[in-house]
Amino acid sequence: MRSPGLLSAAWHFRIPQGLGSVRSVILPSALKGPVQGLLGPTPNMLFKTLVTAFLAASGVHAHATFQQFWINGVDQGDKCVRKPASNSPVTSVTSNDLACNVGAASTSGICSVAAGTTVSVEMHQQPGDRNCATEAIGGNHDGPTIIYMAKVDNAATAVGSSANWFKVAQTGLVSKDYWGTDVMNAACGKVTFKIPSTISPGQYLVRAEVIALHVAGSVGGAQFYMSCYQLQVTGGGSASPATVKFPGAYTAT
């Protein structure tokens, strides 16, 4: 269930823009509904305790992972995704896990796609559960969806934290109380974007990410949900966009 309205609290962080530039931005923390009671003193400590317990219990069920990949509307399944070990978020912006998630082992599968092609990544709360009646990520886990790519020598063995990443797509706050995650939920968990037509051919990692801001009113409260996909890009050009590192692209303050 969703509660209306945004609080005035904000989350400060650095985020790459476009093909390589970086700027600092302030995003509304989107702390909603019962979370407001946790931001200041309340005379009813029992209520506060119950709310905290409720959020802790329900938050686990709202966690999610990116799992499947689509090329021109054709389902590729999960053959080229590095599956995270769990659906829990990464919360440290200095952890190497910020690149491709915790325990996300590489796979032998590589999806081949031409530069300029429309592709989609697909997120769901539980492994293999693609039921569109269930939100891809729920529990007021509102925030932007962001896509990065990194050219690598071998997508099956590349280390995400050593790669050089450039951003290719982002959907943030679309309108009041409506985020990129809401757009994704309305599309049955899919985030759709184009492989840049100007990048050089070769092997790439694609990093799909949700940044959940529901408890980001305090430093370290943002939750990062990401998966990496292994791609072979054909065609294209010779563009070499500016890049960032994960960790390194974001700061907590």
PDB file of N, CA and C in Angstrom, residues 49-121:
ATOM      1  N   THR A  49       7.185   1.690  18.582  1.00  0.00           N
ATOM      2  CA  THR A  49       7.784   0.361  18.558  1.00  0.00           C
ATOM      3  C   THR A  49       7.073  -0.547  17.568  1.00  0.00           C
ATOM      4  N   LEU A  50       5.736  -0.471  17.576  1.00  0.00           N
ATOM      5  CA  LEU A  50       4.961  -1.307  16.660  1.00  0.00           C
ATOM      6  C   LEU A  50       5.217  -0.931  15.214  1.00  0.00           C
ATOM      7  N   VAL A  51       5.321   0.372  14.944  1.00  0.00           N
ATOM      8  CA  VAL A  51       5.595   0.821  13.577  1.00  0.00           C
ATOM      9  C   VAL A  51       6.957   0.325  13.122  1.00  0.00           C
ATOM     10  N   THR A  52       7.958   0.432  14.002  1.00  0.00           N
ATOM     11  CA  THR A  52       9.294  -0.037  13.663  1.00  0.00           C
ATOM     12  C   THR A  52       9.286  -1.523  13.348  1.00  0.00           C
ATOM     13  N   ALA A  53       8.593  -2.296  14.169  1.00  0.00           N
ATOM     14  CA  ALA A  53       8.512  -3.737  13.935  1.00  0.00           C
ATOM     15  C   ALA A  53       7.798  -4.042  12.627  1.00  0.00           C
ATOM     16  N   PHE A  54       6.745  -3.277  12.333  1.00  0.00           N
ATOM     17  CA  PHE A  54       6.002  -3.492  11.089  1.00  0.00           C
ATOM     18  C   PHE A  54       6.883  -3.229   9.876  1.00  0.00           C
ATOM     19  N   LEU A  55       7.634  -2.121   9.923  1.00  0.00           N
ATOM     20  CA  LEU A  55       8.492  -1.793   8.792  1.00  0.00           C
ATOM     21  C   LEU A  55       9.585  -2.831   8.613  1.00  0.00           C
ATOM     22  N   ALA A  56      10.136  -3.304   9.717  1.00  0.00           N
ATOM     23  CA  ALA A  56      11.187  -4.314   9.630  1.00  0.00           C
ATOM     24  C   ALA A  56      10.656  -5.593   9.023  1.00  0.00           C
ATOM     25  N   ALA A  57       9.449  -5.973   9.408  1.00  0.00           N
ATOM     26  CA  ALA A  57       8.872  -7.219   8.905  1.00  0.00           C
ATOM     27  C   ALA A  57       8.446  -7.101   7.461  1.00  0.00           C
ATOM     28  N   SER A  58       7.792  -5.985   7.103  1.00  0.00           N
ATOM     29  CA  SER A  58       7.264  -5.849   5.746  1.00  0.00           C
ATOM     30  C   SER A  58       8.348  -5.505   4.754  1.00  0.00           C
ATOM     31  N   GLY A  59       9.422  -4.833   5.208  1.00  0.00           N
ATOM     32  CA  GLY A  59      10.474  -4.416   4.296  1.00  0.00           C
ATOM     33  C   GLY A  59      11.148  -5.574   3.609  1.00  0.00           C
ATOM     34  N   VAL A  60      11.322  -6.692   4.319  1.00  0.00           N
ATOM     35  CA  VAL A  60      11.978  -7.855   3.739  1.00  0.00           C
ATOM     36  C   VAL A  60      11.201  -8.346   2.529  1.00  0.00           C
ATOM     37  N   HIS A  61       9.879  -8.350   2.639  1.00  0.00           N
ATOM     38  CA  HIS A  61       9.046  -8.848   1.559  1.00  0.00           C
ATOM     39  C   HIS A  61       9.008  -7.880   0.387  1.00  0.00           C
ATOM     40  N   ALA A  62       9.390  -6.621   0.620  1.00  0.00           N
ATOM     41  CA  ALA A  62       9.374  -5.631  -0.449  1.00  0.00           C
ATOM     42  C   ALA A  62      10.697  -5.585  -1.200  1.00  0.00           C
ATOM     43  N   HIS A  63      11.720  -6.271  -0.717  1.00  0.00           N
ATOM     44  CA  HIS A  63      13.013  -6.277  -1.384  1.00  0.00           C
ATOM     45  C   HIS A  63      12.919  -7.006  -2.719  1.00  0.00           C
ATOM     46  N   ALA A  64      13.898  -6.774  -3.596  1.00  0.00           N
ATOM     47  CA  ALA A  64      13.770  -7.310  -4.951  1.00  0.00           C
ATOM     48  C   ALA A  64      15.126  -7.404  -5.628  1.00  0.00           C
ATOM     49  N   THR A  65      15.157  -8.111  -6.754  1.00  0.00           N
ATOM     50  CA  THR A  65      16.361  -8.212  -7.582  1.00  0.00           C
ATOM     51  C   THR A  65      15.988  -8.101  -9.053  1.00  0.00           C
ATOM     52  N   PHE A  66      16.916  -7.564  -9.843  1.00  0.00           N
ATOM     53  CA  PHE A  66      16.791  -7.637 -11.293  1.00  0.00           C
ATOM     54  C   PHE A  66      17.185  -9.045 -11.723  1.00  0.00           C
ATOM     55  N   GLN A  67      16.362  -9.658 -12.581  1.00  0.00           N
ATOM     56  CA  GLN A  67      16.562 -11.072 -12.897  1.00  0.00           C
ATOM     57  C   GLN A  67      16.612 -11.395 -14.393  1.00  0.00           C
ATOM     58  N   GLN A  68      15.658 -10.888 -15.172  1.00  0.00           N
ATOM     59  CA  GLN A  68      15.558 -11.304 -16.571  1.00  0.00           C
ATOM     60  C   GLN A  68      15.985 -10.182 -17.522  1.00  0.00           C
ATOM     61  N   PHE A  69      16.178 -10.573 -18.801  1.00  0.00           N
ATOM     62  CA  PHE A  69      16.638  -9.632 -19.830  1.00  0.00           C
ATOM     63  C   PHE A  69      15.816  -9.839 -21.094  1.00  0.00           C
ATOM     64  N   TRP A  70      15.492  -8.739 -21.761  1.00  0.00           N
ATOM     65  CA  TRP A  70      14.704  -8.771 -22.992  1.00  0.00           C
ATOM     66  C   TRP A  70      15.458  -8.044 -24.102  1.00  0.00           C
ATOM     67  N   ILE A  71      15.370  -8.558 -25.321  1.00  0.00           N
ATOM     68  CA  ILE A  71      15.961  -7.905 -26.494  1.00  0.00           C
ATOM     69  C   ILE A  71      14.865  -7.712 -27.532  1.00  0.00           C
ATOM     70  N   ASN A  72      14.577  -6.457 -27.869  1.00  0.00           N
ATOM     71  CA  ASN A  72      13.518  -6.150 -28.841  1.00  0.00           C
ATOM     72  C   ASN A  72      12.211  -6.865 -28.508  1.00  0.00           C
ATOM     73  N   GLY A  73      11.867  -6.902 -27.226  1.00  0.00           N
ATOM     74  CA  GLY A  73      10.617  -7.516 -26.805  1.00  0.00           C
ATOM     75  C   GLY A  73      10.634  -9.023 -26.712  1.00  0.00           C
ATOM     76  N   VAL A  74      11.790  -9.645 -26.931  1.00  0.00           N
ATOM     77  CA  VAL A  74      11.914 -11.101 -26.854  1.00  0.00           C
ATOM     78  C   VAL A  74      12.576 -11.474 -25.529  1.00  0.00           C
ATOM     79  N   ASP A  75      11.919 -12.311 -24.763  1.00  0.00           N
ATOM     80  CA  ASP A  75      12.379 -12.708 -23.437  1.00  0.00           C
ATOM     81  C   ASP A  75      13.612 -13.603 -23.532  1.00  0.00           C
ATOM     82  N   GLN A  76      14.704 -13.183 -22.914  1.00  0.00           N
ATOM     83  CA  GLN A  76      15.934 -13.974 -22.864  1.00  0.00           C
ATOM     84  C   GLN A  76      16.070 -14.738 -21.548  1.00  0.00           C
ATOM     85  N   GLY A  77      15.090 -14.588 -20.665  1.00  0.00           N
ATOM     86  CA  GLY A  77      15.179 -15.251 -19.369  1.00  0.00           C
ATOM     87  C   GLY A  77      16.315 -14.677 -18.541  1.00  0.00           C
ATOM     88  N   ASP A  78      16.923 -15.533 -17.721  1.00  0.00           N
ATOM     89  CA  ASP A  78      17.990 -15.082 -16.826  1.00  0.00           C
ATOM     90  C   ASP A  78      19.356 -15.626 -17.228  1.00  0.00           C
ATOM     91  N   LYS A  79      19.515 -15.960 -18.506  1.00  0.00           N
ATOM     92  CA  LYS A  79      20.742 -16.641 -18.925  1.00  0.00           C
ATOM     93  C   LYS A  79      21.992 -15.765 -18.849  1.00  0.00           C
ATOM     94  N   CYS A  80      21.826 -14.439 -18.885  1.00  0.00           N
ATOM     95  CA  CYS A  80      23.029 -13.600 -18.886  1.00  0.00           C
ATOM     96  C   CYS A  80      23.107 -12.667 -17.680  1.00  0.00           C
ATOM     97  N   VAL A  81      22.340 -12.964 -16.624  1.00  0.00           N
ATOM     98  CA  VAL A  81      22.377 -12.131 -15.428  1.00  0.00           C
ATOM     99  C   VAL A  81      23.247 -12.772 -14.352  1.00  0.00           C
ATOM    100  N   ARG A  82      23.954 -11.946 -13.627  1.00  0.00           N
ATOM    101  CA  ARG A  82      24.664 -12.406 -12.435  1.00  0.00           C
ATOM    102  C   ARG A  82      23.682 -12.313 -11.269  1.00  0.00           C
ATOM    103  N   LYS A  83      23.154 -13.436 -10.860  1.00  0.00           N
ATOM    104  CA  LYS A  83      22.094 -13.449  -9.855  1.00  0.00           C
ATOM    105  C   LYS A  83      22.650 -13.126  -8.470  1.00  0.00           C
ATOM    106  N   PRO A  84      22.095 -12.109  -7.802  1.00  0.00           N
ATOM    107  CA  PRO A  84      22.508 -11.826  -6.426  1.00  0.00           C
ATOM    108  C   PRO A  84      22.158 -12.985  -5.501  1.00  0.00           C
ATOM    109  N   ALA A  85      22.893 -13.087  -4.407  1.00  0.00           N
ATOM    110  CA  ALA A  85      22.673 -14.180  -3.460  1.00  0.00           C
ATOM    111  C   ALA A  85      21.349 -14.041  -2.724  1.00  0.00           C
ATOM    112  N   SER A  86      20.831 -12.809  -2.596  1.00  0.00           N
ATOM    113  CA  SER A  86      19.551 -12.587  -1.924  1.00  0.00           C
ATOM    114  C   SER A  86      18.915 -11.332  -2.499  1.00  0.00           C
ATOM    115  N   ASN A  87      17.701 -11.028  -2.039  1.00  0.00           N
ATOM    116  CA  ASN A  87      17.029  -9.816  -2.511  1.00  0.00           C
ATOM    117  C   ASN A  87      17.225  -8.632  -1.565  1.00  0.00           C
ATOM    118  N   SER A  88      18.170  -8.746  -0.652  1.00  0.00           N
ATOM    119  CA  SER A  88      18.451  -7.657   0.288  1.00  0.00           C
ATOM    120  C   SER A  88      19.272  -6.564  -0.393  1.00  0.00           C
ATOM    121  N   PRO A  89      19.163  -5.322   0.087  1.00  0.00           N
ATOM    122  CA  PRO A  89      19.888  -4.226  -0.551  1.00  0.00           C
ATOM    123  C   PRO A  89      21.329  -4.112  -0.083  1.00  0.00           C
ATOM    124  N   VAL A  90      22.120  -3.404  -0.871  1.00  0.00           N
ATOM    125  CA  VAL A  90      23.423  -2.916  -0.442  1.00  0.00           C
ATOM    126  C   VAL A  90      23.187  -1.526   0.146  1.00  0.00           C
ATOM    127  N   THR A  91      23.777  -1.235   1.282  1.00  0.00           N
ATOM    128  CA  THR A  91      23.557   0.063   1.925  1.00  0.00           C
ATOM    129  C   THR A  91      24.831   0.890   2.063  1.00  0.00           C
ATOM    130  N   SER A  92      25.984   0.302   1.821  1.00  0.00           N
ATOM    131  CA  SER A  92      27.243   1.035   1.927  1.00  0.00           C
ATOM    132  C   SER A  92      27.695   1.509   0.547  1.00  0.00           C
ATOM    133  N   VAL A  93      27.925   2.819   0.417  1.00  0.00           N
ATOM    134  CA  VAL A  93      28.377   3.352  -0.870  1.00  0.00           C
ATOM    135  C   VAL A  93      29.870   3.140  -1.076  1.00  0.00           C
ATOM    136  N   THR A  94      30.561   2.570  -0.084  1.00  0.00           N
ATOM    137  CA  THR A  94      31.991   2.303  -0.214  1.00  0.00           C
ATOM    138  C   THR A  94      32.297   0.821  -0.405  1.00  0.00           C
ATOM    139  N   SER A  95      31.268  -0.010  -0.441  1.00  0.00           N
ATOM    140  CA  SER A  95      31.466  -1.452  -0.580  1.00  0.00           C
ATOM    141  C   SER A  95      31.663  -1.841  -2.040  1.00  0.00           C
ATOM    142  N   ASN A  96      32.534  -2.807  -2.297  1.00  0.00           N
ATOM    143  CA  ASN A  96      32.692  -3.347  -3.649  1.00  0.00           C
ATOM    144  C   ASN A  96      31.404  -3.996  -4.150  1.00  0.00           C
ATOM    145  N   ASP A  97      30.533  -4.385  -3.212  1.00  0.00           N
ATOM    146  CA  ASP A  97      29.254  -4.993  -3.597  1.00  0.00           C
ATOM    147  C   ASP A  97      28.336  -3.999  -4.299  1.00  0.00           C
ATOM    148  N   LEU A  98      28.653  -2.700  -4.229  1.00  0.00           N
ATOM    149  CA  LEU A  98      27.831  -1.695  -4.891  1.00  0.00           C
ATOM    150  C   LEU A  98      27.878  -1.845  -6.415  1.00  0.00           C
ATOM    151  N   ALA A  99      28.878  -2.544  -6.909  1.00  0.00           N
ATOM    152  CA  ALA A  99      28.990  -2.714  -8.362  1.00  0.00           C
ATOM    153  C   ALA A  99      27.945  -3.683  -8.898  1.00  0.00           C
ATOM    154  N   CYS A 100      27.956  -4.922  -8.404  1.00  0.00           N
ATOM    155  CA  CYS A 100      27.075  -5.956  -8.971  1.00  0.00           C
ATOM    156  C   CYS A 100      26.304  -6.740  -7.921  1.00  0.00           C
ATOM    157  N   ASN A 101      26.272  -6.249  -6.674  1.00  0.00           N
ATOM    158  CA  ASN A 101      25.517  -6.848  -5.578  1.00  0.00           C
ATOM    159  C   ASN A 101      26.340  -7.909  -4.844  1.00  0.00           C
ATOM    160  N   VAL A 102      25.769  -8.393  -3.750  1.00  0.00           N
ATOM    161  CA  VAL A 102      26.453  -9.332  -2.859  1.00  0.00           C
ATOM    162  C   VAL A 102      26.353 -10.748  -3.416  1.00  0.00           C
ATOM    163  N   GLY A 103      27.490 -11.426  -3.515  1.00  0.00           N
ATOM    164  CA  GLY A 103      27.494 -12.824  -3.926  1.00  0.00           C
ATOM    165  C   GLY A 103      26.991 -13.067  -5.327  1.00  0.00           C
ATOM    166  N   ALA A 104      27.088 -12.058  -6.193  1.00  0.00           N
ATOM    167  CA  ALA A 104      26.598 -12.202  -7.571  1.00  0.00           C
ATOM    168  C   ALA A 104      27.700 -12.796  -8.443  1.00  0.00           C
ATOM    169  N   ALA A 105      27.737 -14.111  -8.521  1.00  0.00           N
ATOM    170  CA  ALA A 105      28.772 -14.795  -9.289  1.00  0.00           C
ATOM    171  C   ALA A 105      28.519 -14.634 -10.781  1.00  0.00           C
ATOM    172  N   SER A 106      29.595 -14.542 -11.552  1.00  0.00           N
ATOM    173  CA  SER A 106      29.461 -14.448 -13.001  1.00  0.00           C
ATOM    174  C   SER A 106      28.888 -15.747 -13.548  1.00  0.00           C
ATOM    175  N   THR A 107      28.327 -15.661 -14.735  1.00  0.00           N
ATOM    176  CA  THR A 107      27.739 -16.814 -15.402  1.00  0.00           C
ATOM    177  C   THR A 107      28.374 -16.970 -16.771  1.00  0.00           C
ATOM    178  N   SER A 108      28.246 -18.137 -17.362  1.00  0.00           N
ATOM    179  CA  SER A 108      28.816 -18.346 -18.696  1.00  0.00           C
ATOM    180  C   SER A 108      27.949 -17.724 -19.781  1.00  0.00           C
ATOM    181  N   GLY A 109      26.703 -17.394 -19.448  1.00  0.00           N
ATOM    182  CA  GLY A 109      25.777 -16.865 -20.441  1.00  0.00           C
ATOM    183  C   GLY A 109      26.064 -15.419 -20.808  1.00  0.00           C
ATOM    184  N   ILE A 110      26.038 -15.133 -22.099  1.00  0.00           N
ATOM    185  CA  ILE A 110      26.224 -13.774 -22.609  1.00  0.00           C
ATOM    186  C   ILE A 110      25.134 -13.504 -23.638  1.00  0.00           C
ATOM    187  N   CYS A 111      24.429 -12.397 -23.489  1.00  0.00           N
ATOM    188  CA  CYS A 111      23.375 -12.020 -24.430  1.00  0.00           C
ATOM    189  C   CYS A 111      23.971 -11.133 -25.520  1.00  0.00           C
ATOM    190  N   SER A 112      23.751 -11.493 -26.765  1.00  0.00           N
ATOM    191  CA  SER A 112      24.269 -10.726 -27.896  1.00  0.00           C
ATOM    192  C   SER A 112      23.215  -9.739 -28.373  1.00  0.00           C
ATOM    193  N   VAL A 113      23.620  -8.486 -28.543  1.00  0.00           N
ATOM    194  CA  VAL A 113      22.683  -7.436 -28.921  1.00  0.00           C
ATOM    195  C   VAL A 113      23.402  -6.398 -29.777  1.00  0.00           C
ATOM    196  N   ALA A 114      22.719  -5.885 -30.781  1.00  0.00           N
ATOM    197  CA  ALA A 114      23.297  -4.855 -31.644  1.00  0.00           C
ATOM    198  C   ALA A 114      23.189  -3.492 -30.979  1.00  0.00           C
ATOM    199  N   ALA A 115      24.189  -2.653 -31.193  1.00  0.00           N
ATOM    200  CA  ALA A 115      24.126  -1.282 -30.693  1.00  0.00           C
ATOM    201  C   ALA A 115      22.886  -0.597 -31.258  1.00  0.00           C
ATOM    202  N   GLY A 116      22.218   0.187 -30.424  1.00  0.00           N
ATOM    203  CA  GLY A 116      21.000   0.866 -30.833  1.00  0.00           C
ATOM    204  C   GLY A 116      19.725   0.091 -30.587  1.00  0.00           C
ATOM    205  N   THR A 117      19.853  -1.142 -30.109  1.00  0.00           N
ATOM    206  CA  THR A 117      18.694  -2.006 -29.871  1.00  0.00           C
ATOM    207  C   THR A 117      17.977  -1.623 -28.578  1.00  0.00           C
ATOM    208  N   THR A 118      16.660  -1.779 -28.586  1.00  0.00           N
ATOM    209  CA  THR A 118      15.864  -1.578 -27.375  1.00  0.00           C
ATOM    210  C   THR A 118      15.872  -2.851 -26.542  1.00  0.00           C
ATOM    211  N   VAL A 119      16.237  -2.729 -25.287  1.00  0.00           N
ATOM    212  CA  VAL A 119      16.306  -3.874 -24.379  1.00  0.00           C
ATOM    213  C   VAL A 119      15.576  -3.529 -23.085  1.00  0.00           C
ATOM    214  N   SER A 120      15.308  -4.548 -22.294  1.00  0.00           N
ATOM    215  CA  SER A 120      14.671  -4.346 -20.988  1.00  0.00           C
ATOM    216  C   SER A 120      15.325  -5.246 -19.958  1.00  0.00           C
ATOM    217  N   VAL A 121      15.411  -4.753 -18.738  1.00  0.00           N
ATOM    218  CA  VAL A 121      15.777  -5.573 -17.587  1.00  0.00           C
ATOM    219  C   VAL A 121      14.521  -5.714 -16.733  1.00  0.00           C
TER     220      VAL A 121
END
